[in-house]
Coordinates of N, CA and C in Angstrom, one line a residue:
X1 N 0.8 -1.2 0.0 CA 0.0 0.0 0.0 C 0.9 1.3 0.0
X2 N 2.1 1.1 -0.3 CA 3.0 2.3 -0.3 C 3.0 2.9 -1.7
X3 N 1.8 3.0 -2.3 CA 1.7 3.6 -3.6 C 1.8 5.1 -3.5
X4 N 2.2 5.8 -4.6 CA 2.3 7.2 -4.6 C 1.2 7.8 -5.4
X5 N 0.8 9.0 -5.0 CA -0.1 9.7 -5.9 C 0.4 10.0 -7.3
X6 N -0.4 10.1 -8.2 CA 0.0 10.4 -9.6 C 1.0 11.5 -9.6
X7 N 2.1 11.3 -10.3 CA 3.2 12.4 -10.4 C 2.6 13.6 -11.1
X8 N 2.7 14.7 -10.4 CA 2.1 15.9 -11.0 C 3.1 16.6 -12.0
X9 N 2.6 17.7 -12.6 CA 3.5 18.5 -13.5 C 4.6 19.2 -12.6
X10 N 4.1 19.6 -11.4 CA 5.0 20.2 -10.5 C 5.1 19.5 -9.1
X11 N 6.1 18.6 -8.9 CA 6.2 17.9 -7.7 C 6.3 18.8 -6.4
X12 N 6.7 20.0 -6.6 CA 6.8 21.0 -5.5 C 5.5 21.7 -5.2
X13 N 4.4 21.3 -5.9 CA 3.2 22.0 -5.6 C 2.6 21.6 -4.2
X14 N 2.0 22.6 -3.6 CA 1.5 22.4 -2.2 C 0.5 21.3 -2.2
X15 N -0.4 21.2 -3.2 CA -1.4 20.2 -3.3 C -0.8 18.8 -3.3
X16 N 0.2 18.6 -4.2 CA 0.9 17.3 -4.3 C 1.5 16.9 -2.9
X17 N 2.2 17.8 -2.3 CA 2.9 17.6 -1.0 C 1.9 17.2 0.0
X18 N 0.8 17.9 0.1 CA -0.3 17.6 1.0 C -0.8 16.2 0.8
X19 N -1.0 15.8 -0.5 CA -1.5 14.5 -0.8 C -0.5 13.4 -0.4
X20 N 0.8 13.6 -0.6 CA 1.8 12.6 -0.2 C 1.8 12.5 1.3
X21 N 1.7 13.6 2.1 CA 1.6 13.5 3.5 C 0.4 12.8 4.0
X22 N -0.8 13.1 3.4 CA -2.0 12.4 3.8 C -1.9 10.9 3.6
X23 N -1.4 10.5 2.5 CA -1.3 9.1 2.2 C -0.4 8.3 3.1
X24 N 0.7 9.0 3.6 CA 1.6 8.4 4.6 C 0.9 8.2 5.9
X25 N 0.1 9.2 6.3 CA -0.7 9.1 7.6 C -1.7 8.0 7.4
X26 N -2.4 8.0 6.3 CA -3.5 7.0 6.1 C -2.9 5.6 6.1
X27 N -1.8 5.4 5.5 CA -1.1 4.1 5.5 C -0.9 3.6 6.9
X28 N -0.3 4.5 7.8 CA 0.0 4.1 9.2 C -1.3 3.8 9.9
X29 N -2.3 4.6 9.8 CA -3.6 4.4 10.5 C -4.1 3.0 10.1
X30 N -4.1 2.7 8.8 CA -4.6 1.4 8.3 C -3.8 0.2 8.9
X31 N -2.5 0.4 9.0 CA -1.6 -0.7 9.6 C -2.0 -1.0 11.1
X32 N -2.3 0.1 11.8 CA -2.7 -0.1 13.2 C -4.1 -0.8 13.3
X33 N -5.0 -0.3 12.5 CA -6.4 -0.8 12.5 C -6.4 -2.3 12.1
X34 N -5.6 -2.7 11.1 CA -5.6 -4.0 10.6 C -4.8 -5.0 11.5
X35 N -4.1 -4.5 12.5 CA -3.3 -5.3 13.4 C -4.1 -6.1 14.4
X36 N -5.4 -5.7 14.6 CA -6.2 -6.5 15.5 C -6.5 -5.8 16.9
X37 N -7.0 -6.6 17.8 CA -7.3 -6.0 19.1 C -6.1 -5.4 19.8
X38 N -6.3 -4.3 20.5 CA -5.2 -3.7 21.2 C -4.4 -2.7 20.3
X39 N -4.8 -2.6 19.1 CA -4.1 -1.7 18.1 C -5.2 -0.9 17.4
X40 N -5.0 0.5 17.5 CA -5.9 1.3 16.8 C -5.3 2.7 16.6
X41 N -5.8 3.5 15.7 CA -5.2 4.8 15.4 C -6.3 5.7 14.8
X42 N -6.1 7.0 15.0 CA -7.0 8.0 14.3 C -6.1 9.1 13.9
X43 N -6.4 9.7 12.8 CA -5.7 11.0 12.3 C -6.4 12.1 13.0
X44 N -5.5 13.1 13.4 CA -6.1 14.3 14.0 C -6.2 15.4 12.9
X45 N -7.4 15.9 12.6 CA -7.5 16.8 11.5 C -6.8 18.1 11.8
X46 N -6.2 18.7 10.7 CA -5.5 19.9 10.9 C -4.2 19.9 11.7
X47 N -3.6 18.7 11.9 CA -2.4 18.7 12.7 C -1.3 19.5 12.0
X48 N -0.5 20.1 12.8 CA 0.6 20.9 12.3 C 0.2 22.3 11.9
X49 N -1.1 22.6 12.0 CA -1.6 24.0 11.7 C -2.1 24.7 12.9
X50 N -2.1 25.9 12.9 CA -2.5 26.7 14.1 C -1.5 26.6 15.2
X51 N -2.0 27.0 16.4 CA -1.1 27.1 17.5 C -1.2 25.9 18.5
X52 N -2.3 25.1 18.3 CA -2.6 24.0 19.2 C -1.6 22.8 18.9
X53 N -1.0 22.3 20.0 CA -0.1 21.2 19.8 C -0.9 19.9 19.6
X54 N -0.7 19.3 18.5 CA -1.4 18.0 18.2 C -0.6 17.2 17.2
X55 N -0.4 15.9 17.4 CA 0.3 15.1 16.4 C -0.6 14.8 15.2
X56 N 0.0 14.1 14.2 CA -0.7 13.7 13.0 C -1.6 12.5 13.4
X57 N -1.2 11.6 14.2 CA -1.9 10.4 14.6 C -1.8 10.1 16.1
X58 N -2.9 9.7 16.7 CA -2.9 9.2 18.0 C -3.3 7.7 17.9
X59 N -2.4 6.9 18.5 CA -2.6 5.4 18.4 C -2.4 4.7 19.7
X60 N -3.0 3.5 19.7 CA -2.7 2.5 20.8 C -1.9 1.4 20.1
X61 N -0.8 1.0 20.8 CA 0.0 -0.1 20.3 C 0.1 -1.1 21.4
X62 N -0.8 -2.0 21.4 CA -0.9 -3.1 22.4 C -0.8 -2.6 23.8
X63 N -1.6 -1.5 24.1 CA -1.7 -1.0 25.4 C -0.9 0.3 25.6
X64 N 0.1 0.6 24.7 CA 0.8 1.8 24.8 C 0.2 2.9 24.0
X65 N 0.2 4.1 24.5 CA -0.4 5.3 23.9 C 0.7 6.0 23.1
X66 N 0.5 6.2 21.8 CA 1.5 6.9 21.0 C 0.9 8.2 20.4
X67 N 1.8 9.2 20.3 CA 1.5 10.4 19.6 C 2.5 10.4 18.4
X68 N 2.0 10.3 17.2 CA 2.9 10.1 16.0 C 2.9 11.3 15.1
X69 N 4.1 11.9 14.9 CA 4.2 12.9 13.9 C 4.8 12.3 12.6
X70 N 4.1 12.4 11.5 CA 4.5 11.7 10.3 C 5.1 12.7 9.3
X71 N 6.2 12.3 8.7 CA 6.8 13.1 7.6 C 7.0 12.2 6.4
X72 N 6.7 12.6 5.2 CA 6.9 11.9 4.0 C 7.8 12.7 3.1
X73 N 8.8 12.1 2.5 CA 9.7 12.9 1.6 C 10.3 12.0 0.5
X74 N 10.6 12.7 -0.6 CA 11.3 12.1 -1.7 C 12.8 12.3 -1.5
X75 N 13.2 13.2 -0.6 CA 14.6 13.5 -0.4 C 15.2 12.4 0.4
X76 N 16.6 12.5 0.6 CA 17.3 11.5 1.4 C 17.3 11.8 2.9
X77 N 16.6 12.9 3.3 CA 16.6 13.2 4.7 C 15.3 14.0 5.0
X78 N 15.0 14.1 6.2 CA 13.9 15.0 6.7 C 14.3 15.6 8.0
X79 N 13.9 16.8 8.2 CA 14.2 17.5 9.4 C 12.9 18.0 10.1
X80 N 12.9 17.7 11.4 CA 11.8 18.2 12.3 C 12.4 19.4 13.1
X81 N 12.0 20.6 12.8 CA 12.6 21.7 13.5 C 12.2 21.7 15.0
X82 N 12.9 22.6 15.7 CA 12.7 22.7 17.2 C 11.3 22.9 17.6
X83 N 10.6 23.8 16.8 CA 9.2 24.1 17.1 C 8.3 22.9 17.0
X84 N 8.5 22.1 15.9 CA 7.7 20.9 15.7 C 7.9 19.9 16.8
X85 N 9.2 19.7 17.2 CA 9.5 18.8 18.2 C 8.9 19.3 19.5
X86 N 9.0 20.6 19.8 CA 8.4 21.1 21.1 C 6.8 20.9 21.1
X87 N 6.2 21.0 19.9 CA 4.7 20.9 19.9 C 4.4 19.4 20.1
X88 N 5.1 18.5 19.6 CA 4.9 17.0 19.8 C 5.1 16.7 21.3
X89 N 6.1 17.2 21.9 CA 6.4 16.9 23.3 C 5.4 17.6 24.2
X90 N 5.0 18.8 23.8 CA 3.9 19.4 24.7 C 2.6 18.6 24.7
X91 N 2.3 18.1 23.5 CA 1.1 17.3 23.4 C 1.2 16.1 24.4
X92 N 2.3 15.4 24.3 CA 2.5 14.2 25.1 C 2.5 14.6 26.6
X93 N 3.1 15.7 27.0 CA 3.1 16.2 28.4 C 1.7 16.4 28.9
X94 N 0.8 17.0 28.0 CA -0.5 17.4 28.4 C -1.6 16.4 28.2
X95 N -1.4 15.5 27.3 CA -2.4 14.5 27.0 C -2.2 13.2 27.8
X96 N -2.8 13.2 29.0 CA -2.6 12.2 30.0 C -3.9 11.5 30.3
X97 N -3.9 10.2 30.3 CA -5.1 9.4 30.6 C -4.9 8.8 32.0
X98 N -5.8 8.9 32.9 CA -5.7 8.4 34.2 C -6.7 7.3 34.4
X99 N -6.3 6.2 34.9 CA -7.1 5.0 35.2 C -8.0 5.4 36.4
X100 N -9.3 5.2 36.2 CA -10.2 5.6 37.3 C -10.2 4.6 38.5
X101 N -9.7 3.4 38.2 CA -9.6 2.4 39.3 C -8.4 2.5 40.1
X102 N -7.2 2.5 39.4 CA -5.9 2.5 40.2 C -5.2 3.8 40.2
X103 N -5.6 4.8 39.4 CA -5.0 6.1 39.4 C -3.7 6.2 38.6
X104 N -3.3 5.2 38.0 CA -2.1 5.2 37.1 C -2.3 6.1 36.0
X105 N -1.3 7.0 35.7 CA -1.4 7.9 34.6 C -0.7 7.3 33.4
X106 N -1.3 7.4 32.2 CA -0.7 6.9 31.0 C -0.5 8.1 30.1
X107 N 0.8 8.2 29.7 CA 1.2 9.3 28.8 C 1.5 8.8 27.5
X108 N 1.3 9.6 26.5 CA 1.6 9.2 25.1 C 3.1 9.3 24.9
X109 N 3.6 8.3 24.1 CA 5.0 8.3 23.7 C 5.2 9.2 22.5
X110 N 6.1 10.1 22.4 CA 6.3 10.9 21.2 C 7.1 10.1 20.2
X111 N 6.5 9.9 19.0 CA 7.1 9.1 17.9 C 7.2 10.0 16.7
X112 N 8.3 9.9 16.0 CA 8.5 10.5 14.7 C 8.5 9.4 13.7
X113 N 7.6 9.4 12.7 CA 7.5 8.3 11.7 C 7.9 9.0 10.4
X114 N 9.0 8.5 9.7 CA 9.4 9.1 8.5 C 9.3 8.1 7.4
X115 N 8.5 8.6 6.4 CA 8.3 7.7 5.2 C 9.2 8.3 4.1
X116 N 10.2 7.5 3.7 CA 11.1 7.8 2.6 C 10.5 7.1 1.4
X117 N 9.9 7.9 0.5 CA 9.1 7.4 -0.7 C 9.9 6.4 -1.5
X118 N 9.4 5.2 -1.7 CA 10.0 4.1 -2.4 C 11.2 3.5 -1.7
X119 N 11.4 3.9 -0.4 CA 12.6 3.4 0.3 C 12.2 2.8 1.7
X120 N 11.0 3.1 2.2 CA 10.6 2.5 3.5 C 10.4 3.6 4.5
X121 N 10.2 3.1 5.8 CA 9.9 3.9 6.9 C 11.0 3.8 8.0
X122 N 11.1 4.9 8.8 CA 11.9 4.9 10.0 C 11.1 5.4 11.1
X123 N 11.2 4.9 12.3 CA 10.5 5.3 13.5 C 11.4 5.7 14.6
X124 N 11.2 6.8 15.2 CA 12.1 7.3 16.2 C 11.3 7.7 17.4
X125 N 11.6 7.2 18.6 CA 11.0 7.7 19.8 C 11.8 8.9 20.3
X126 N 11.1 10.0 20.4 CA 11.8 11.3 20.8 C 11.9 11.3 22.3
X127 N 13.1 11.6 22.8 CA 13.2 11.7 24.3 C 12.3 12.8 24.8
X128 N 11.7 12.6 25.9 CA 10.7 13.6 26.5 C 11.4 14.9 26.9
X129 N 12.7 14.8 27.2 CA 13.4 16.0 27.6 C 14.2 16.7 26.5
X130 N 13.9 16.2 25.3 CA 14.7 16.7 24.1 C 14.4 18.2 23.8
X131 N 15.4 19.0 23.5 CA 15.3 20.3 23.1 C 16.2 20.5 21.9
X132 N 15.6 20.7 20.7 CA 16.4 20.9 19.5 C 15.7 20.3 18.3
X133 N 16.4 20.3 17.2 CA 15.8 19.7 15.9 C 16.3 18.3 15.8
X134 N 15.6 17.6 14.9 CA 16.0 16.2 14.6 C 16.1 16.0 13.1
X135 N 17.2 15.4 12.6 CA 17.4 15.1 11.2 C 17.5 13.6 11.1
X136 N 16.7 13.1 10.2 CA 16.6 11.6 9.9 C 17.0 11.4 8.5
X137 N 18.1 10.6 8.2 CA 18.6 10.3 6.9 C 18.2 8.9 6.5
X138 N 17.9 8.7 5.3 CA 17.5 7.4 4.8 C 18.6 6.3 5.0
X139 N 19.9 6.8 4.9 CA 21.0 5.8 4.9 C 21.7 5.7 6.3
X140 N 21.2 6.4 7.3 CA 21.8 6.3 8.6 C 20.9 5.4 9.5
X141 N 21.6 4.6 10.3 CA 20.9 3.7 11.2 C 20.2 4.5 12.3
X142 N 20.7 5.6 12.8 CA 20.2 6.4 13.9 C 19.9 7.8 13.4
X143 N 18.9 8.5 14.0 CA 18.7 9.9 13.6 C 19.7 10.8 14.3
X144 N 19.9 11.9 13.8 CA 20.7 12.9 14.4 C 19.8 13.9 15.2
X145 N 20.0 13.9 16.5 CA 19.3 14.8 17.3 C 20.1 16.0 17.6
X146 N 19.7 17.2 17.1 CA 20.6 18.3 17.2 C 20.2 19.1 18.4
X147 N 21.1 19.1 19.4 CA 20.8 19.7 20.7 C 20.8 21.2 20.5
X148 N 19.9 21.9 21.1 CA 19.9 23.4 21.1 C 20.5 23.9 22.3
X149 N 21.8 23.7 22.4 CA 22.6 24.2 23.5 C 23.7 25.1 22.9
X150 N 24.5 25.8 23.7 CA 25.6 26.6 23.2 C 26.6 25.8 22.4
X151 N 26.8 24.5 22.8 CA 27.8 23.7 22.1 C 27.3 23.1 20.8
X152 N 26.0 23.1 20.6 CA 25.3 22.5 19.4 C 25.9 21.1 19.1
X153 N 26.1 20.3 20.1 CA 26.7 18.9 19.9 C 25.6 18.0 19.3
X154 N 26.1 17.1 18.4 CA 25.2 16.1 17.9 C 25.1 14.9 18.8
X155 N 23.9 14.4 18.9 CA 23.8 13.2 19.8 C 23.1 12.1 19.0
X156 N 23.6 10.9 19.1 CA 23.0 9.8 18.4 C 21.9 9.1 19.3
X157 N 20.8 8.8 18.7 CA 19.8 8.1 19.5 C 19.3 6.9 18.7
X158 N 19.0 5.8 19.5 CA 18.5 4.6 18.9 C 17.1 4.7 18.4
X159 N 16.8 3.9 17.4 CA 15.4 3.8 16.9 C 14.7 2.6 17.5
X160 N 14.1 2.8 18.7 CA 13.5 1.7 19.4 C 12.1 1.3 19.0
X161 N 11.5 2.0 18.1 CA 10.1 1.8 17.7 C 10.2 1.3 16.2
X162 N 9.4 0.4 15.8 CA 8.3 -0.3 16.5 C 8.8 -1.5 17.1
X163 N 8.2 -1.8 18.3 CA 8.5 -3.1 19.0 C 7.4 -4.1 18.8
X164 N 6.2 -3.6 18.5 CA 5.0 -4.4 18.5 C 4.6 -4.8 17.1
X165 N 3.5 -5.5 17.1 CA 3.0 -6.2 15.9 C 2.4 -5.2 14.8
X166 N 1.9 -4.1 15.2 CA 1.2 -3.2 14.2 C 2.0 -2.9 13.0
X167 N 3.2 -2.6 13.1 CA 4.0 -2.0 12.0 C 5.0 -3.0 11.5
X168 N 5.0 -4.2 11.8 CA 6.0 -5.2 11.4 C 5.6 -5.7 10.0

């Protein structure tokens, strides 16, 4: 189901880019839904627009709550700028589900899902305390997390997602 929309006259057109992004999100939602009990996902309309922090997809992955920011690209890399990272992390900090019986709080895990067109997917769990931009390259095993500190040191992070059945 990793088919692409019909190639337009202008691949840089806003309409085509939006279509490619929508199809990536739709593909992931369908993978969660088809995985069976314990797995489900919904797209959040208008994600990435306005001032409200909200991810592209909210999903359950065998009991884990996920907030997924989806990026699709034809390039060999994608960058999530500091503002986008902050909005994803803010959503996860504020979107907390509390069990009425035991009082346990369940927080969403912040996930960056990158679709490299005709090359596959990469999934990165963003550290909750991260401050900075993230660059994901198709040919690198780990993403580059660019720390927004005076030293601007690069930090390597492992791609621990997906662990579950939904996206295998």
